[in-house]
mmCIF file of C-alpha atoms in Angstrom:
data_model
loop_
_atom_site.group_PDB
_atom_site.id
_atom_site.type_symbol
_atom_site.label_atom_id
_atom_site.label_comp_id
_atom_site.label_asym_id
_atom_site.label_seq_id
_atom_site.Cartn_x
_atom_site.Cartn_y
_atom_site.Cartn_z
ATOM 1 C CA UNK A 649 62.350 -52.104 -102.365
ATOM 2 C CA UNK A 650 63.986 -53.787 -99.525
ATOM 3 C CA UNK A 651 62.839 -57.637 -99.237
ATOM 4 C CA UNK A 652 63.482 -59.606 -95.985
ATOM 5 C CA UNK A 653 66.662 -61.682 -96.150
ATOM 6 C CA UNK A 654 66.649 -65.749 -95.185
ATOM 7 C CA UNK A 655 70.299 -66.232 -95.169
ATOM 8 C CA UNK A 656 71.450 -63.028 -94.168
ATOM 9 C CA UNK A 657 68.944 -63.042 -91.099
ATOM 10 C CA UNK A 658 70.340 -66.862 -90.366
ATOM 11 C CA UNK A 659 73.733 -64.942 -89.925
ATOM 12 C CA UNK A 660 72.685 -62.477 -88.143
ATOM 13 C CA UNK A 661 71.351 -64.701 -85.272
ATOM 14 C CA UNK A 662 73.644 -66.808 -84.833
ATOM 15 C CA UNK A 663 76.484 -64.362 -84.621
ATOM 16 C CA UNK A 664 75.429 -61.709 -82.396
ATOM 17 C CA UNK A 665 72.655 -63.549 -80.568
ATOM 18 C CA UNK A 666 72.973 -66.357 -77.614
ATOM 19 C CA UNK A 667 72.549 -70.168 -79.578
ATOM 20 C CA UNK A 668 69.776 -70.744 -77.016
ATOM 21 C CA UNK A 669 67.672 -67.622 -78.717
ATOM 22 C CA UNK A 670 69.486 -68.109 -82.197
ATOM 23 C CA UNK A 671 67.597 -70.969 -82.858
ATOM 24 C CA UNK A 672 64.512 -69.512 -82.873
ATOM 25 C CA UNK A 673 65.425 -67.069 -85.708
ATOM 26 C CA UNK A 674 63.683 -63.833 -83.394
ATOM 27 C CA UNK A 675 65.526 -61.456 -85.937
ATOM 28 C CA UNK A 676 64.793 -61.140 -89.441
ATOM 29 C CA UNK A 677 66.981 -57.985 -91.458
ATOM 30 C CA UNK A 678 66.356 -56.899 -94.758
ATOM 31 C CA UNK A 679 69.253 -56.930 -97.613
ATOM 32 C CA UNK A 680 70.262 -53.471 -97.088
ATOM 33 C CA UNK A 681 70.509 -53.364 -93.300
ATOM 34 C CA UNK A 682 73.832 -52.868 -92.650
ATOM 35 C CA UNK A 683 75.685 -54.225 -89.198
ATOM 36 C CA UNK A 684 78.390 -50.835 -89.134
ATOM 37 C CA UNK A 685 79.295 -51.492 -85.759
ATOM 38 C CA UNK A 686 78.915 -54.400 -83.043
ATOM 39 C CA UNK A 687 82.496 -55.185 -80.769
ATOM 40 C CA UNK A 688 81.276 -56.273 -77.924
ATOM 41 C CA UNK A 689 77.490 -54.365 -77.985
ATOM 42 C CA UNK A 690 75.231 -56.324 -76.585
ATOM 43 C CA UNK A 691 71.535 -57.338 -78.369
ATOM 44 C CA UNK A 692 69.047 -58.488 -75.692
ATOM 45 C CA UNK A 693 65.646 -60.176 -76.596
ATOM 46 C CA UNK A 694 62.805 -59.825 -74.342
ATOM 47 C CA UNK A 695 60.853 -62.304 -76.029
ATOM 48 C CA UNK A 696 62.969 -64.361 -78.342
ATOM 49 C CA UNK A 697 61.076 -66.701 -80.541
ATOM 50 C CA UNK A 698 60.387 -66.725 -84.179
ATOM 51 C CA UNK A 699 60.007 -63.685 -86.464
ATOM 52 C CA UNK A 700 59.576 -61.132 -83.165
ATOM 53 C CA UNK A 701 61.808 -58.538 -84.745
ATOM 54 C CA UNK A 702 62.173 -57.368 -87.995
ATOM 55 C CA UNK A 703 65.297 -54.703 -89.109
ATOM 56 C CA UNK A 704 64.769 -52.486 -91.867
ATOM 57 C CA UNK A 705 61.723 -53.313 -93.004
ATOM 58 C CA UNK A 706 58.604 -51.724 -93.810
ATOM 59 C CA UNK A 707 57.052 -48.325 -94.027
ATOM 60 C CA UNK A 708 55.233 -45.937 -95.910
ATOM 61 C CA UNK A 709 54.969 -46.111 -99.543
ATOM 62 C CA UNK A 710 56.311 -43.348 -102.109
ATOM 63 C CA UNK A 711 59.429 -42.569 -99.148
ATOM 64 C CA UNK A 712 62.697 -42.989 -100.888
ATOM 65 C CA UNK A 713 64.657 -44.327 -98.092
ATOM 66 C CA UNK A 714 68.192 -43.941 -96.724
ATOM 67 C CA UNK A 715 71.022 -46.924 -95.905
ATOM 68 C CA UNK A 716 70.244 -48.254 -92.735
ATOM 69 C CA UNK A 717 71.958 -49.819 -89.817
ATOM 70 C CA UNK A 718 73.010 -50.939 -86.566
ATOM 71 C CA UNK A 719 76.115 -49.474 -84.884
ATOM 72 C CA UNK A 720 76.636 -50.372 -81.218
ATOM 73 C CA UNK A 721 79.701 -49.794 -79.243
ATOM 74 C CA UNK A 722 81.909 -51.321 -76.608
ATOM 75 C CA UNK A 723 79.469 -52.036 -73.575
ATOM 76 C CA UNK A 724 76.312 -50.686 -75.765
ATOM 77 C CA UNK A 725 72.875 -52.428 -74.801
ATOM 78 C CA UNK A 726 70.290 -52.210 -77.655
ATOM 79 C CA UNK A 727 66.745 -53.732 -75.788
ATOM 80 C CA UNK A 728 64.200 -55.433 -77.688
ATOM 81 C CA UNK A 729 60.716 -56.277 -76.312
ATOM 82 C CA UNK A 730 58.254 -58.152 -78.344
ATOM 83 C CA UNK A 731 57.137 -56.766 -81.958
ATOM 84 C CA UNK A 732 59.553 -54.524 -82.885
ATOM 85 C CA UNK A 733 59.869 -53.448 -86.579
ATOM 86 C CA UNK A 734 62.315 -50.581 -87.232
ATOM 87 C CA UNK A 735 61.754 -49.052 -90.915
ATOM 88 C CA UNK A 736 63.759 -48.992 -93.480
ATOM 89 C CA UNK A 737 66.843 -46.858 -93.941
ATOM 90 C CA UNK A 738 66.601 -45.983 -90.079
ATOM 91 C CA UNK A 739 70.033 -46.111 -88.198
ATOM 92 C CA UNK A 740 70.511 -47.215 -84.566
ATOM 93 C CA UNK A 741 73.814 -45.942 -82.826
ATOM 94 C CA UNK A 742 74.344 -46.654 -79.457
ATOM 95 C CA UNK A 743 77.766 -45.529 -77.810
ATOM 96 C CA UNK A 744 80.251 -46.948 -75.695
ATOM 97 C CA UNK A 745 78.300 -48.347 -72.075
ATOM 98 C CA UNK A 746 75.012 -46.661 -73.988
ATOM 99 C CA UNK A 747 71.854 -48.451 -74.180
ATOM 100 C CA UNK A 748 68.524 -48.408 -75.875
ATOM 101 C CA UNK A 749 65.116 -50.061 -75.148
ATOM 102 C CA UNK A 750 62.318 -50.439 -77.545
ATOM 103 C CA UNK A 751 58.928 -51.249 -75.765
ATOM 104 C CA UNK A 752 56.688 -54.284 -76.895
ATOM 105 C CA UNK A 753 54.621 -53.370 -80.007
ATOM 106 C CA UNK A 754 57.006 -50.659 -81.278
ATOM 107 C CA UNK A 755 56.796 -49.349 -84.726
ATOM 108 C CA UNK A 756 59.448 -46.976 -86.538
ATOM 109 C CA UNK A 757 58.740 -45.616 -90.585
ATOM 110 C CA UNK A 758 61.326 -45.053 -92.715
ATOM 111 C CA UNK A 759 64.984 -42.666 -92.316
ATOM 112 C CA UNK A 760 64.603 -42.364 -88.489
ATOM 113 C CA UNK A 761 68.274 -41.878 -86.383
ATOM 114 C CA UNK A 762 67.976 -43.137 -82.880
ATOM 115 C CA UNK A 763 71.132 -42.211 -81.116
ATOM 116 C CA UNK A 764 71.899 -42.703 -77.453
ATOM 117 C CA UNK A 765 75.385 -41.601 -75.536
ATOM 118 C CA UNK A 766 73.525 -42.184 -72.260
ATOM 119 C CA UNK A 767 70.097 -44.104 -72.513
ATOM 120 C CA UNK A 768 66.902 -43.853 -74.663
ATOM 121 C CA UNK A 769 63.763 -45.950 -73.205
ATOM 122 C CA UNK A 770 61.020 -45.893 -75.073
ATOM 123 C CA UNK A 771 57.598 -47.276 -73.654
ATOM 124 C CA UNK A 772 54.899 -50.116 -75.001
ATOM 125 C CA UNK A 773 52.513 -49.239 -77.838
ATOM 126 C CA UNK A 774 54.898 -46.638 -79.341
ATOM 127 C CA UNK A 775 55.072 -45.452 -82.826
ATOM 128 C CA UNK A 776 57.247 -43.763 -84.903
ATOM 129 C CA UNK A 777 56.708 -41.330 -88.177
ATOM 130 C CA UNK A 778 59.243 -40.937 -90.640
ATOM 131 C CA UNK A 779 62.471 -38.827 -90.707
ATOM 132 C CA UNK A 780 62.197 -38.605 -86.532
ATOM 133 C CA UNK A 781 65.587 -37.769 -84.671
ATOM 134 C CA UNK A 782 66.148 -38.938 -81.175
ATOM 135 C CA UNK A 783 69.533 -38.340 -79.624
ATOM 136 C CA UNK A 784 70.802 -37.942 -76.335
ATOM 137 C CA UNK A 785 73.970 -36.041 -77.124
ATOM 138 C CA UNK A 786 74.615 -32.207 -78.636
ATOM 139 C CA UNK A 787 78.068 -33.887 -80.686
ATOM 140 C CA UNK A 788 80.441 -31.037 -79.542
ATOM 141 C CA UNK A 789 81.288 -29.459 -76.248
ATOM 142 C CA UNK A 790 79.327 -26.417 -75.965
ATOM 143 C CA UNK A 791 80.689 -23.492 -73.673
ATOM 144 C CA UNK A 792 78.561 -21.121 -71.160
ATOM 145 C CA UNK A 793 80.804 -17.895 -69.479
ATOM 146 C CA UNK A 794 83.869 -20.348 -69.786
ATOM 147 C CA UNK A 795 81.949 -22.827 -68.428
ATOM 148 C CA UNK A 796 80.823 -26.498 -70.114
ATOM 149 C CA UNK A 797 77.341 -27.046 -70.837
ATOM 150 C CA UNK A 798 76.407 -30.509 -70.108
ATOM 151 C CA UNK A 799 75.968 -32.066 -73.470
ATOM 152 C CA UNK A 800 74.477 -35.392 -73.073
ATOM 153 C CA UNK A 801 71.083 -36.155 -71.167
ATOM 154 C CA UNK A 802 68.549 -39.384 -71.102
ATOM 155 C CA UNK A 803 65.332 -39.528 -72.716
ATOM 156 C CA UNK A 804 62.309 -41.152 -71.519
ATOM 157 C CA UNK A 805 59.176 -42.024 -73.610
ATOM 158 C CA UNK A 806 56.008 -43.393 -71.678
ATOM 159 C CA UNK A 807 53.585 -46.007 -73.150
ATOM 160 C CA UNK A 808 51.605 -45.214 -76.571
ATOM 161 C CA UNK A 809 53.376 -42.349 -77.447
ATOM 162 C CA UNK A 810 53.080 -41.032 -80.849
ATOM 163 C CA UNK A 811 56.251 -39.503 -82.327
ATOM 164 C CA UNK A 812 54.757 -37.835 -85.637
ATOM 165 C CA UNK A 813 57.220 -37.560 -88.926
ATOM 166 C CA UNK A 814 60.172 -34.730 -88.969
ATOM 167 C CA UNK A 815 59.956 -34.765 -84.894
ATOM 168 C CA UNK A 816 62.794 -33.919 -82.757
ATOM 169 C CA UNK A 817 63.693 -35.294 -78.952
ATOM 170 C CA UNK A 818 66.618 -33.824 -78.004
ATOM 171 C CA UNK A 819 68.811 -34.681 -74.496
ATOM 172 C CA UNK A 820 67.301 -34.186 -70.917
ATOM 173 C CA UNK A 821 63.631 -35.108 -71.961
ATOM 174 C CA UNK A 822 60.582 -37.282 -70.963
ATOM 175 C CA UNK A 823 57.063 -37.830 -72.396
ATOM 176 C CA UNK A 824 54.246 -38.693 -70.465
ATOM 177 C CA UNK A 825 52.444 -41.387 -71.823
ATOM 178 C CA UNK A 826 49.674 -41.096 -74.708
ATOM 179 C CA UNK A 827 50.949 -38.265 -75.815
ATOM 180 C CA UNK A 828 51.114 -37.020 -79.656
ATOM 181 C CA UNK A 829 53.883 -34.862 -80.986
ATOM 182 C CA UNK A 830 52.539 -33.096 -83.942
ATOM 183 C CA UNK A 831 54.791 -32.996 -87.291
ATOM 184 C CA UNK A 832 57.921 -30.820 -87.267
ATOM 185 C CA UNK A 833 58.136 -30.175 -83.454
ATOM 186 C CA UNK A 834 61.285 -30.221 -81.702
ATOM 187 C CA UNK A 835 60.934 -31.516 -78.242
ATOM 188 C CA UNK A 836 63.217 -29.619 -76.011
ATOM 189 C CA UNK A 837 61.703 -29.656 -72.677
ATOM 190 C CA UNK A 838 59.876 -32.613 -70.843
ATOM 191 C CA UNK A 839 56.130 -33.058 -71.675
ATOM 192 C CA UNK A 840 54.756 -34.035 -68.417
ATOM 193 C CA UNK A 841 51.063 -34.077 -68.748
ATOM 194 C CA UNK A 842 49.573 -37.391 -70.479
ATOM 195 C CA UNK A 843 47.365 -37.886 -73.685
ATOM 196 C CA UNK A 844 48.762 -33.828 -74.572
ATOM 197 C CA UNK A 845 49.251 -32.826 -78.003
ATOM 198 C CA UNK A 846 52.438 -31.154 -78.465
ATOM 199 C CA UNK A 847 53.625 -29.273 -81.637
ATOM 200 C CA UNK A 848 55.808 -25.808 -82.408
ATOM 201 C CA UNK A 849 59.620 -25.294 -82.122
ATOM 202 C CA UNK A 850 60.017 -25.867 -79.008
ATOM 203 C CA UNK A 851 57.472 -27.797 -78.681
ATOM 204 C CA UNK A 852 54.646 -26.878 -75.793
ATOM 205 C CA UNK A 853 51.204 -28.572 -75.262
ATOM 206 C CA UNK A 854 48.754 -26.994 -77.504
ATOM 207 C CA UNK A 855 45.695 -29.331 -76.799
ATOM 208 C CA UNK A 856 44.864 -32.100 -73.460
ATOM 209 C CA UNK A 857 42.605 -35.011 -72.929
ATOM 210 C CA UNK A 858 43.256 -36.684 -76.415
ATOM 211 C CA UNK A 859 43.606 -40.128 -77.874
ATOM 212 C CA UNK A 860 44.856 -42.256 -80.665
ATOM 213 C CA UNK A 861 44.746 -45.557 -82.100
ATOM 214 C CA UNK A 862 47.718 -47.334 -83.546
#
């Protein structure tokens, strides 16, 4: 079980953080939350005071979990609005002039992979399942009639958007707000109509009008 880290989180905030929000000890990291790349990524706090932000710790019970970690590159911008707790064993990777942004009240479970080679925003009020995959980028160059396929693409996610566990959002995608993807879907195409239940591979709205409650 990962336990939250005094000293550790100390470091933490007063190495990759401005002294003026450092103070305030915002961050607080878990023991095996690993830093596996920084350079010259940037961190930004919306809303930097005391215990606003919390790295792999929490969620659910009975999930063995994976290592962890942070890995921004040269130019990278990882966003943090108020309230953000990313799970444990979930990796961030941001690459080079990449950013992400995590909405206030966001909530990630355990083993997610966030990965952005263009941007990722992701809305208020948003929660995360476990095991979900969001990544801007295919990995290798993919050829059509001799002809490159564009292989990376942004993704948007609106306000109180539910991604379910063992989700998919793959490059070139946006999610209306209060939306629900249901577990296992792969989210190839943009969901455009709000409060929609989506589910199936690729995913396609399979019920409207709904709600949830975080």
């Amino acid at each position: 079980m990962n336990i939250l880290n005094r000293f550790k989180s100390i470091y933490f905030n007063f190495r990759y953080l401005p002294f003026k929000q450092a103070i305030y000890l915002p961050i607080w990291i878990t023991t095996n939350f690993k830093v596996m790349k920084l350079k010259r990524g940037q961190i930004i706090l919306d809303f930097p005071y005391r215990k606003n932000f919390f790295l792999g710790d929490c969620g659910s019970v009975g999930l063995q979990e994976m290592k962890g970690g942070i890995y921004l590159e040269d130019g990278a911008k990882l966003i943090m609005n108020a309230m953000c707790v990313i799970g444990q064993g979930t990796t961030i990777r941001c690459d080079k002039n990449a950013f992400i942004e995590f909405g206030r009240n966001f909530y990630c479970n355990k083993n997610c992979h966030i990965r952005s080679a263009e941007r990722i925003k992701i809305g208020d009020e948003c929660s995360l399942g476990w095991n979900v995959q969001i990544n801007t980028d295919d990995g290798h160059s993919i050829l059509h009639d001799g002809k490159a396929v564009k292989r990376v693409g942004s993704i948007d996610i609106g306000n109180h958007v539910w991604l379910t566990s063992n989700t998919i959002v793959t490059k070139n995608v946006k999610i209306a707000e209060g939306c629900i993807v249901a577990q296992g879907a792969v989210v190839s195409k943009s969901i455009t109509e709000s409060k929609s239940l989506v589910g199936g591979v690729p995913a396609r709205v399979i019920r409207k009008d709904i709600e949830w409650e975080k």
